[in-house]
PDB file of C-alpha atoms and ligand atoms in Angstrom:
ATOM      1  CA  MET A   1    -133.812  41.274-124.139  1.00 93.00           C
ATOM      2  CA  ILE A   2    -138.063  41.464-124.957  1.00 97.00           C
ATOM      3  CA  GLU A   3    -139.394  43.255-128.083  1.00 97.00           C
ATOM      4  CA  MET A   4    -142.518  43.074-129.815  1.00 98.00           C
ATOM      5  CA  LYS A   5    -143.617  44.439-133.339  1.00 98.00           C
ATOM      6  CA  ASN A   6    -146.865  45.003-134.819  1.00 98.00           C
ATOM      7  CA  VAL A   7    -148.366  42.778-131.693  1.00 98.00           C
ATOM      8  CA  TYR A   8    -152.326  41.976-132.245  1.00 98.00           C
ATOM      9  CA  LYS A   9    -154.299  39.823-130.293  1.00 98.00           C
ATOM     10  CA  LYS A  10    -158.017  39.115-131.032  1.00 98.00           C
ATOM     11  CA  TYR A  11    -159.739  36.610-128.147  1.00 98.00           C
ATOM     12  CA  PRO A  12    -162.289  34.141-129.488  1.00 97.00           C
ATOM     13  CA  ASN A  13    -164.700  36.350-128.409  1.00 97.00           C
ATOM     14  CA  GLY A  14    -164.123  38.990-131.003  1.00 97.00           C
ATOM     15  CA  ILE A  15    -162.294  41.589-128.485  1.00 97.00           C
ATOM     16  CA  VAL A  16    -159.369  42.981-129.560  1.00 98.00           C
ATOM     17  CA  ALA A  17    -157.162  43.208-126.177  1.00 98.00           C
ATOM     18  CA  LEU A  18    -153.737  44.440-128.383  1.00 98.00           C
ATOM     19  CA  ASN A  19    -153.756  46.216-131.412  1.00 97.00           C
ATOM     20  CA  GLY A  20    -150.686  46.363-132.921  1.00 97.00           C
ATOM     21  CA  LEU A  21    -148.331  46.793-130.059  1.00 97.00           C
ATOM     22  CA  ASN A  22    -144.287  47.829-130.456  1.00 97.00           C
ATOM     23  CA  ILE A  23    -142.108  47.849-127.447  1.00 98.00           C
ATOM     24  CA  ARG A  24    -138.192  47.012-126.609  1.00 98.00           C
ATOM     25  CA  ILE A  25    -137.263  46.141-122.877  1.00 98.00           C
ATOM     26  CA  ASN A  26    -133.673  45.994-122.348  1.00 97.00           C
ATOM     27  CA  GLN A  27    -131.854  43.429-120.110  1.00 96.00           C
ATOM     28  CA  GLY A  28    -131.958  44.969-116.660  1.00 97.00           C
ATOM     29  CA  GLU A  29    -134.893  47.644-116.982  1.00 97.00           C
ATOM     30  CA  PHE A  30    -137.501  48.246-114.347  1.00 98.00           C
ATOM     31  CA  VAL A  31    -140.769  49.145-116.276  1.00 98.00           C
ATOM     32  CA  TYR A  32    -144.078  50.122-114.921  1.00 97.00           C
ATOM     33  CA  ILE A  33    -146.896  48.840-116.637  1.00 98.00           C
ATOM     34  CA  VAL A  34    -150.040  51.406-116.071  1.00 97.00           C
ATOM     35  CA  GLY A  35    -153.456  52.140-117.710  1.00 96.00           C
ATOM     36  CA  PRO A  36    -157.403  51.831-117.117  1.00 95.00           C
ATOM     37  CA  SER A  37    -158.976  48.403-116.340  1.00 95.00           C
ATOM     38  CA  GLY A  38    -159.677  46.594-119.835  1.00 96.00           C
ATOM     39  CA  ALA A  39    -156.635  48.363-121.457  1.00 97.00           C
ATOM     40  CA  GLY A  40    -154.795  45.174-122.092  1.00 97.00           C
ATOM     41  CA  LYS A  41    -152.130  45.193-119.374  1.00 97.00           C
ATOM     42  CA  SER A  42    -152.606  41.330-118.300  1.00 97.00           C
ATOM     43  CA  THR A  43    -153.107  40.683-122.192  1.00 98.00           C
ATOM     44  CA  PHE A  44    -149.187  42.356-122.887  1.00 97.00           C
ATOM     45  CA  ILE A  45    -147.643  40.053-119.915  1.00 97.00           C
ATOM     46  CA  LYS A  46    -149.177  36.998-120.859  1.00 97.00           C
ATOM     47  CA  MET A  47    -147.736  37.610-124.195  1.00 96.00           C
ATOM     48  CA  MET A  48    -144.304  37.019-122.745  1.00 96.00           C
ATOM     49  CA  TYR A  49    -144.341  34.051-121.204  1.00 94.00           C
ATOM     50  CA  ARG A  50    -146.784  32.320-123.713  1.00 95.00           C
ATOM     51  CA  GLU A  51    -150.007  31.985-121.491  1.00 95.00           C
ATOM     52  CA  GLU A  52    -151.784  33.738-124.370  1.00 95.00           C
ATOM     53  CA  LYS A  53    -150.170  33.436-128.395  1.00 95.00           C
ATOM     54  CA  ALA A  54    -150.160  36.324-130.403  1.00 96.00           C
ATOM     55  CA  SER A  55    -152.672  36.621-133.173  1.00 97.00           C
ATOM     56  CA  SER A  56    -150.289  38.277-135.380  1.00 97.00           C
ATOM     57  CA  GLY A  57    -146.722  40.108-135.068  1.00 97.00           C
ATOM     58  CA  GLU A  58    -143.528  39.185-133.750  1.00 97.00           C
ATOM     59  CA  ILE A  59    -142.443  38.265-130.034  1.00 97.00           C
ATOM     60  CA  VAL A  60    -138.979  37.916-129.189  1.00 97.00           C
ATOM     61  CA  VAL A  61    -138.290  36.908-125.659  1.00 96.00           C
ATOM     62  CA  ASN A  62    -134.423  36.539-124.965  1.00 93.00           C
ATOM     63  CA  GLY A  63    -133.760  35.338-128.120  1.00 93.00           C
ATOM     64  CA  MET A  64    -136.702  33.298-128.808  1.00 94.00           C
ATOM     65  CA  ASN A  65    -139.117  33.959-131.251  1.00 95.00           C
ATOM     66  CA  LEU A  66    -142.175  33.342-129.894  1.00 95.00           C
ATOM     67  CA  SER A  67    -144.233  32.846-133.274  1.00 87.00           C
ATOM     68  CA  ASN A  68    -142.095  29.690-133.833  1.00 88.00           C
ATOM     69  CA  LEU A  69    -141.930  28.517-130.308  1.00 92.00           C
ATOM     70  CA  LYS A  70    -143.159  24.874-130.151  1.00 93.00           C
ATOM     71  CA  ASN A  71    -145.440  24.085-127.492  1.00 91.00           C
ATOM     72  CA  LYS A  72    -142.842  21.667-126.173  1.00 93.00           C
ATOM     73  CA  GLU A  73    -140.305  24.422-125.981  1.00 93.00           C
ATOM     74  CA  VAL A  74    -142.873  26.365-123.912  1.00 92.00           C
ATOM     75  CA  PRO A  75    -141.250  25.047-120.278  1.00 89.00           C
ATOM     76  CA  TYR A  76    -137.969  26.311-121.321  1.00 89.00           C
ATOM     77  CA  LEU A  77    -138.948  30.139-121.993  1.00 92.00           C
ATOM     78  CA  ARG A  78    -141.008  29.591-118.762  1.00 90.00           C
ATOM     79  CA  ARG A  79    -137.886  28.903-116.975  1.00 88.00           C
ATOM     80  CA  GLN A  80    -136.824  32.044-117.731  1.00 91.00           C
ATOM     81  CA  ILE A  81    -138.976  34.140-117.052  1.00 95.00           C
ATOM     82  CA  GLY A  82    -140.386  34.467-113.324  1.00 95.00           C
ATOM     83  CA  VAL A  83    -144.078  35.012-112.848  1.00 96.00           C
ATOM     84  CA  VAL A  84    -145.790  36.753-110.018  1.00 97.00           C
ATOM     85  CA  PHE A  85    -149.683  37.516-109.884  1.00 96.00           C
ATOM     86  CA  GLN A  86    -151.513  39.515-107.753  1.00 96.00           C
ATOM     87  CA  ASP A  87    -153.460  36.636-105.605  1.00 96.00           C
ATOM     88  CA  PHE A  88    -150.240  34.833-105.155  1.00 97.00           C
ATOM     89  CA  LYS A  89    -151.602  31.112-106.514  1.00 96.00           C
ATOM     90  CA  LEU A  90    -149.372  29.051-103.798  1.00 97.00           C
ATOM     91  CA  LEU A  91    -150.064  25.837-103.721  1.00 97.00           C
ATOM     92  CA  PRO A  92    -152.336  25.461-100.191  1.00 98.00           C
ATOM     93  CA  LYS A  93    -151.472  21.814 -99.550  1.00 97.00           C
ATOM     94  CA  LEU A  94    -148.022  22.409 -99.912  1.00 97.00           C
ATOM     95  CA  THR A  95    -145.257  24.388 -97.319  1.00 97.00           C
ATOM     96  CA  VAL A  96    -143.572  27.061 -98.059  1.00 98.00           C
ATOM     97  CA  PHE A  97    -140.390  25.527 -98.604  1.00 97.00           C
ATOM     98  CA  GLU A  98    -142.221  22.924-101.242  1.00 96.00           C
ATOM     99  CA  ASN A  99    -144.033  25.500-102.845  1.00 96.00           C
ATOM    100  CA  VAL A 100    -140.448  27.169-104.227  1.00 96.00           C
ATOM    101  CA  ALA A 101    -138.824  23.915-104.476  1.00 94.00           C
ATOM    102  CA  PHE A 102    -141.582  22.679-106.230  1.00 91.00           C
ATOM    103  CA  ALA A 103    -140.804  25.524-108.581  1.00 90.00           C
ATOM    104  CA  LEU A 104    -137.084  24.685-109.318  1.00 88.00           C
ATOM    105  CA  GLU A 105    -136.570  23.006-112.315  1.00 75.00           C
ATOM    106  CA  VAL A 106    -133.658  20.565-111.744  1.00 68.00           C
ATOM    107  CA  ILE A 107    -132.653  17.211-113.643  1.00 63.00           C
ATOM    108  CA  GLU A 108    -131.262  14.938-111.286  1.00 65.00           C
ATOM    109  CA  GLU A 109    -129.774  17.295-108.566  1.00 74.00           C
ATOM    110  CA  HIS A 110    -128.510  16.695-105.354  1.00 85.00           C
ATOM    111  CA  PRO A 111    -131.109  16.803-102.946  1.00 87.00           C
ATOM    112  CA  GLU A 112    -128.915  19.055-100.530  1.00 90.00           C
ATOM    113  CA  LYS A 113    -128.313  21.543-103.495  1.00 89.00           C
ATOM    114  CA  ILE A 114    -131.797  21.803-104.335  1.00 91.00           C
ATOM    115  CA  ARG A 115    -132.453  22.378-100.137  1.00 94.00           C
ATOM    116  CA  LYS A 116    -129.675  24.849-100.171  1.00 94.00           C
ATOM    117  CA  ARG A 117    -131.089  26.659-103.462  1.00 94.00           C
ATOM    118  CA  VAL A 118    -134.803  26.909-102.011  1.00 96.00           C
ATOM    119  CA  MET A 119    -133.550  27.889 -98.342  1.00 97.00           C
ATOM    120  CA  ASP A 120    -130.852  30.765 -99.943  1.00 96.00           C
ATOM    121  CA  VAL A 121    -133.966  32.537-101.768  1.00 96.00           C
ATOM    122  CA  LEU A 122    -136.256  32.134 -98.780  1.00 97.00           C
ATOM    123  CA  ASP A 123    -133.657  33.764 -96.842  1.00 97.00           C
ATOM    124  CA  LEU A 124    -133.604  36.713 -99.395  1.00 96.00           C
ATOM    125  CA  VAL A 125    -137.168  37.302 -99.033  1.00 96.00           C
ATOM    126  CA  GLY A 126    -136.794  36.997 -95.261  1.00 96.00           C
ATOM    127  CA  LEU A 127    -138.732  33.896 -95.089  1.00 97.00           C
ATOM    128  CA  LYS A 128    -136.237  31.676 -93.797  1.00 97.00           C
ATOM    129  CA  LYS A 129    -137.770  30.848 -90.433  1.00 98.00           C
ATOM    130  CA  LYS A 130    -141.063  30.012 -91.936  1.00 98.00           C
ATOM    131  CA  ALA A 131    -140.095  27.032 -94.330  1.00 98.00           C
ATOM    132  CA  ARG A 132    -142.345  24.364 -92.875  1.00 98.00           C
ATOM    133  CA  MET A 133    -145.114  26.942 -92.358  1.00 98.00           C
ATOM    134  CA  PHE A 134    -148.311  26.365 -95.127  1.00 98.00           C
ATOM    135  CA  PRO A 135    -149.481  29.434 -97.096  1.00 98.00           C
ATOM    136  CA  ASP A 136    -152.671  29.715 -95.192  1.00 98.00           C
ATOM    137  CA  GLU A 137    -150.738  30.506 -92.054  1.00 98.00           C
ATOM    138  CA  LEU A 138    -148.824  33.674 -93.594  1.00 98.00           C
ATOM    139  CA  SER A 139    -149.785  37.129 -93.765  1.00 97.00           C
ATOM    140  CA  GLY A 140    -150.538  38.842 -97.610  1.00 97.00           C
ATOM    141  CA  GLY A 141    -147.324  40.244 -97.615  1.00 97.00           C
ATOM    142  CA  GLU A 142    -145.889  37.016 -96.387  1.00 97.00           C
ATOM    143  CA  GLN A 143    -147.614  34.935 -98.903  1.00 98.00           C
ATOM    144  CA  GLN A 144    -146.337  37.220-101.808  1.00 97.00           C
ATOM    145  CA  ARG A 145    -142.767  37.170-100.594  1.00 97.00           C
ATOM    146  CA  VAL A 146    -143.101  33.014-101.126  1.00 98.00           C
ATOM    147  CA  SER A 147    -144.402  33.881-104.668  1.00 98.00           C
ATOM    148  CA  ILE A 148    -141.425  36.345-105.275  1.00 98.00           C
ATOM    149  CA  ALA A 149    -139.130  33.464-104.198  1.00 98.00           C
ATOM    150  CA  ARG A 150    -140.493  30.674-106.468  1.00 97.00           C
ATOM    151  CA  SER A 151    -140.243  33.544-109.338  1.00 97.00           C
ATOM    152  CA  ILE A 152    -136.598  33.980-109.064  1.00 96.00           C
ATOM    153  CA  VAL A 153    -135.300  30.289-107.545  1.00 95.00           C
ATOM    154  CA  ASN A 154    -134.707  29.524-111.529  1.00 92.00           C
ATOM    155  CA  LEU A 155    -132.649  32.713-111.507  1.00 93.00           C
ATOM    156  CA  PRO A 156    -134.658  34.015-114.557  1.00 94.00           C
ATOM    157  CA  LYS A 157    -133.557  36.607-116.762  1.00 95.00           C
ATOM    158  CA  VAL A 158    -137.134  38.348-116.380  1.00 97.00           C
ATOM    159  CA  VAL A 159    -139.347  38.656-113.478  1.00 98.00           C
ATOM    160  CA  ILE A 160    -143.220  39.731-114.840  1.00 97.00           C
ATOM    161  CA  ALA A 161    -145.919  40.874-111.995  1.00 97.00           C
ATOM    162  CA  ASP A 162    -149.214  41.182-112.516  1.00 96.00           C
ATOM    163  CA  GLU A 163    -150.687  43.720-109.990  1.00 96.00           C
ATOM    164  CA  PRO A 164    -148.634  42.216-107.270  1.00 97.00           C
ATOM    165  CA  THR A 165    -149.296  44.851-104.625  1.00 96.00           C
ATOM    166  CA  GLY A 166    -153.324  44.715-105.030  1.00 95.00           C
ATOM    167  CA  ASN A 167    -154.010  42.672-102.312  1.00 94.00           C
ATOM    168  CA  LEU A 168    -151.827  44.096 -99.873  1.00 95.00           C
ATOM    169  CA  ASP A 169    -152.008  47.232 -97.629  1.00 95.00           C
ATOM    170  CA  PRO A 170    -149.696  50.270 -98.134  1.00 94.00           C
ATOM    171  CA  ASP A 171    -146.598  49.566 -95.779  1.00 94.00           C
ATOM    172  CA  THR A 172    -146.587  45.602 -96.876  1.00 95.00           C
ATOM    173  CA  SER A 173    -146.785  47.023-100.739  1.00 96.00           C
ATOM    174  CA  TRP A 174    -143.658  49.365 -99.807  1.00 96.00           C
ATOM    175  CA  GLU A 175    -141.734  46.206 -98.843  1.00 95.00           C
ATOM    176  CA  ILE A 176    -142.508  44.034-101.752  1.00 96.00           C
ATOM    177  CA  MET A 177    -141.682  47.028-103.726  1.00 96.00           C
ATOM    178  CA  SER A 178    -138.162  47.173-102.229  1.00 95.00           C
ATOM    179  CA  LEU A 179    -137.668  43.121-102.792  1.00 96.00           C
ATOM    180  CA  PHE A 180    -138.193  43.677-106.251  1.00 97.00           C
ATOM    181  CA  GLU A 181    -136.215  46.696-107.008  1.00 96.00           C
ATOM    182  CA  GLU A 182    -132.889  44.437-104.857  1.00 96.00           C
ATOM    183  CA  ILE A 183    -133.833  41.686-107.307  1.00 97.00           C
ATOM    184  CA  ASN A 184    -133.656  44.315-110.319  1.00 97.00           C
ATOM    185  CA  ALA A 185    -130.389  45.417-108.896  1.00 97.00           C
ATOM    186  CA  ARG A 186    -128.804  42.423-109.438  1.00 95.00           C
ATOM    187  CA  GLY A 187    -129.824  42.351-113.041  1.00 96.00           C
ATOM    188  CA  THR A 188    -132.911  40.732-113.371  1.00 97.00           C
ATOM    189  CA  THR A 189    -135.264  43.089-115.854  1.00 97.00           C
ATOM    190  CA  ILE A 190    -138.611  43.660-113.952  1.00 98.00           C
ATOM    191  CA  ILE A 191    -141.600  44.183-115.853  1.00 98.00           C
ATOM    192  CA  MET A 192    -144.874  45.100-113.271  1.00 97.00           C
ATOM    193  CA  ALA A 193    -148.359  46.276-114.329  1.00 97.00           C
ATOM    194  CA  THR A 194    -149.669  48.500-111.735  1.00 96.00           C
ATOM    195  CA  HIS A 195    -152.410  50.751-110.212  1.00 94.00           C
ATOM    196  CA  ASN A 196    -150.295  52.058-107.491  1.00 94.00           C
ATOM    197  CA  ARG A 197    -149.864  55.241-108.493  1.00 94.00           C
ATOM    198  CA  GLU A 198    -147.804  56.355-104.961  1.00 94.00           C
ATOM    199  CA  ILE A 199    -145.225  53.591-105.783  1.00 94.00           C
ATOM    200  CA  VAL A 200    -144.714  54.547-109.633  1.00 95.00           C
ATOM    201  CA  ASN A 201    -144.453  58.239-108.959  1.00 95.00           C
ATOM    202  CA  ASN A 202    -142.034  57.624-105.789  1.00 94.00           C
ATOM    203  CA  MET A 203    -139.580  54.989-107.819  1.00 93.00           C
ATOM    204  CA  ARG A 204    -139.570  57.088-111.122  1.00 94.00           C
ATOM    205  CA  ARG A 205    -138.463  54.075-113.374  1.00 96.00           C
ATOM    206  CA  ARG A 206    -139.507  53.497-116.983  1.00 97.00           C
ATOM    207  CA  VAL A 207    -143.307  53.773-117.155  1.00 97.00           C
ATOM    208  CA  VAL A 208    -145.291  52.232-120.278  1.00 97.00           C
ATOM    209  CA  ALA A 209    -149.145  53.609-120.378  1.00 97.00           C
ATOM    210  CA  ILE A 210    -151.424  51.185-122.194  1.00 97.00           C
ATOM    211  CA  GLU A 211    -155.103  52.212-123.346  1.00 97.00           C
ATOM    212  CA  GLY A 212    -156.881  50.072-126.480  1.00 97.00           C
ATOM    213  CA  GLY A 213    -154.662  47.820-126.558  1.00 97.00           C
ATOM    214  CA  LEU A 214    -151.914  50.340-127.808  1.00 97.00           C
ATOM    215  CA  ILE A 215    -148.965  52.204-125.735  1.00 97.00           C
ATOM    216  CA  VAL A 216    -150.123  55.615-125.692  1.00 97.00           C
ATOM    217  CA  ARG A 217    -147.150  56.611-123.263  1.00 96.00           C
ATOM    218  CA  ASP A 218    -143.307  55.447-122.719  1.00 97.00           C
ATOM    219  CA  GLU A 219    -141.271  57.604-120.422  1.00 96.00           C
ATOM    220  CA  ARG A 220    -137.793  56.985-118.766  1.00 95.00           C
ATOM    221  CA  GLY A 221    -138.324  58.425-114.764  1.00 92.00           C
ATOM    222  CA  GLY A 222    -141.908  58.511-115.357  1.00 90.00           C
ATOM    223  CA  ASP A 223    -144.973  58.899-113.526  1.00 93.00           C
ATOM    224  CA  TYR A 224    -148.304  57.245-113.165  1.00 94.00           C
ATOM    225  CA  GLY A 225    -150.455  60.033-114.712  1.00 91.00           C
ATOM    226  CA  TYR A 226    -154.164  58.757-113.926  1.00 81.00           C
ATOM    227  CA  GLU A 227    -155.981  61.355-111.876  1.00 69.00           C
ATOM    228  CA  ILE A 228    -157.969  57.990-110.838  1.00 55.00           C
TER     229      ILE A 228
HETATM  230  P1  ADP B   1    -156.601  44.827-118.011  1.00 54.08           P
HETATM  231  O1  ADP B   1    -155.089  43.860-117.792  1.00 54.08           O
HETATM  232  O2  ADP B   1    -155.349  46.240-118.772  1.00 54.08           O
HETATM  233  O3  ADP B   1    -157.672  44.448-117.158  1.00 54.08           O
HETATM  234  P2  ADP B   1    -156.520  42.956-120.054  1.00 54.08           P
HETATM  235  O4  ADP B   1    -155.498  42.436-120.802  1.00 54.08           O
HETATM  236  O5  ADP B   1    -157.100  41.847-119.007  1.00 54.08           O
HETATM  237  O6  ADP B   1    -156.594  44.253-119.464  1.00 54.08           O
HETATM  238  O7  ADP B   1    -157.981  42.837-121.184  1.00 54.08           O
HETATM  239  C1  ADP B   1    -158.328  43.571-122.303  1.00 54.08           C
HETATM  240  C2  ADP B   1    -159.568  42.945-123.075  1.00 54.08           C
HETATM  241  O8  ADP B   1    -159.305  42.106-123.345  1.00 54.08           O
HETATM  242  C3  ADP B   1    -160.765  43.235-122.240  1.00 54.08           C
HETATM  243  O9  ADP B   1    -161.752  44.072-122.929  1.00 54.08           O
HETATM  244  C4  ADP B   1    -160.964  42.216-121.541  1.00 54.08           C
HETATM  245  O10 ADP B   1    -162.266  41.917-121.520  1.00 54.08           O
HETATM  246  C5  ADP B   1    -160.503  41.428-122.900  1.00 54.08           C
HETATM  247  N1  ADP B   1    -159.835  39.956-122.390  1.00 54.08           N
HETATM  248  C6  ADP B   1    -158.948  39.498-121.540  1.00 54.08           C
HETATM  249  N2  ADP B   1    -159.176  38.026-121.052  1.00 54.08           N
HETATM  250  C7  ADP B   1    -159.648  37.991-121.986  1.00 54.08           C
HETATM  251  C8  ADP B   1    -160.053  36.064-122.482  1.00 54.08           C
HETATM  252  N3  ADP B   1    -159.459  35.033-122.047  1.00 54.08           N
HETATM  253  N4  ADP B   1    -161.437  36.351-123.271  1.00 54.08           N
HETATM  254  C9  ADP B   1    -162.121  37.024-123.895  1.00 54.08           C
HETATM  255  N5  ADP B   1    -161.260  38.410-123.808  1.00 54.08           N
HETATM  256  C10 ADP B   1    -160.763  38.868-122.921  1.00 54.08           C
HETATM  257  P1  ADP B   2    -130.789  27.609 -90.123  1.00 54.08           P
HETATM  258  O1  ADP B   2    -129.440  27.559 -90.848  1.00 54.08           O
HETATM  259  O2  ADP B   2    -131.250  28.962 -89.211  1.00 54.08           O
HETATM  260  O3  ADP B   2    -130.698  26.693 -88.911  1.00 54.08           O
HETATM  261  P2  ADP B   2    -132.087  25.979 -91.945  1.00 54.08           P
HETATM  262  O4  ADP B   2    -131.572  26.108 -93.339  1.00 54.08           O
HETATM  263  O5  ADP B   2    -131.192  24.792 -91.404  1.00 54.08           O
HETATM  264  O6  ADP B   2    -131.383  27.134 -90.979  1.00 54.08           O
HETATM  265  O7  ADP B   2    -133.712  25.995 -92.056  1.00 54.08           O
HETATM  266  C1  ADP B   2    -134.631  26.893 -91.794  1.00 54.08           C
HETATM  267  C2  ADP B   2    -136.065  26.578 -91.543  1.00 54.08           C
HETATM  268  O8  ADP B   2    -136.426  25.851 -92.765  1.00 54.08           O
HETATM  269  C3  ADP B   2    -136.275  25.339 -90.334  1.00 54.08           C
HETATM  270  O9  ADP B   2    -137.128  25.451 -89.930  1.00 54.08           O
HETATM  271  C4  ADP B   2    -135.568  24.084 -91.171  1.00 54.08           C
HETATM  272  O10 ADP B   2    -136.136  23.266 -90.148  1.00 54.08           O
HETATM  273  C5  ADP B   2    -136.745  24.721 -92.343  1.00 54.08           C
HETATM  274  N1  ADP B   2    -136.300  23.634 -93.596  1.00 54.08           N
HETATM  275  C6  ADP B   2    -134.880  23.449 -93.973  1.00 54.08           C
HETATM  276  N2  ADP B   2    -134.922  22.421 -94.837  1.00 54.08           N
HETATM  277  C7  ADP B   2    -136.273  22.038 -94.992  1.00 54.08           C
HETATM  278  C8  ADP B   2    -137.113  21.308 -96.322  1.00 54.08           C
HETATM  279  N3  ADP B   2    -136.205  20.527 -96.772  1.00 54.08           N
HETATM  280  N4  ADP B   2    -138.181  20.792 -96.015  1.00 54.08           N
HETATM  281  C9  ADP B   2    -138.931  21.552 -94.933  1.00 54.08           C
HETATM  282  N5  ADP B   2    -138.311  22.680 -94.212  1.00 54.08           N
HETATM  283  C10 ADP B   2    -136.977  22.679 -94.249  1.00 54.08           C
END
């Protein structure tokens, strides 16, 4: 469960990116975050995994109050949240297998168990056979699958995605979306910022529109709602 109360974010340059935002997202929900560029979507998302700190307000993620979270507790928070980016952010010198294994937070886990866990998630995203390849040997859609595998390898309760289909063609975007649907069907909360009108309008999930750092619309089974 994620809850934000009166969250305000002012960047050091004086820009107010979030202006007293309130939201509650329950475990297992699928939420699209829409809105024009500069609306505050990325900032909103960054609040949840403490990539940015709120200037004021209260944020609770899976029972952790982020206002009281100590820096040394941030890795514990991040283990419970998978993050997927538009530009994949894979490590180019590591293989597909290693990119996913690198994210796996294990304390003295048996190597064979690590290998099994990594191969199981690669199987889930359809990339088991490409485990030994490097990111630049893969298509954009395949690279995004690797980053999705990396985001779920620790079995997080929440996966957050910022424009995950922004660099992909329409067919590939649909494949990536069905993967997110499958992950959500297994009980994981999905929060996704997107400009992809077609996907939002077809999926009919909760749609939260942000403008000027505030939620201006919050609908179950909503649509994209913008003309451009
Ligand atoms: P969106 O994701 O909806 O495009 P952002 O959250 O990226 O919106 O940005 C909201 C506002 O905050 C914009 O005016 C943007 O220029 C500003 N902003 C974003 N990140 C920073 C930063 N690190 N420093 C200063 N201003 C920022
Ligand atoms: P299968 O059961 O179909 O043989 P495996 O689980 O053995 O599949 O492995 C699938 C692919 O991943 C193979 O190409 C394999 O060599 C590769 N692979 C397995 N383990 C590792 C590893 N530790 N590092 C890199 N690649 C691996």
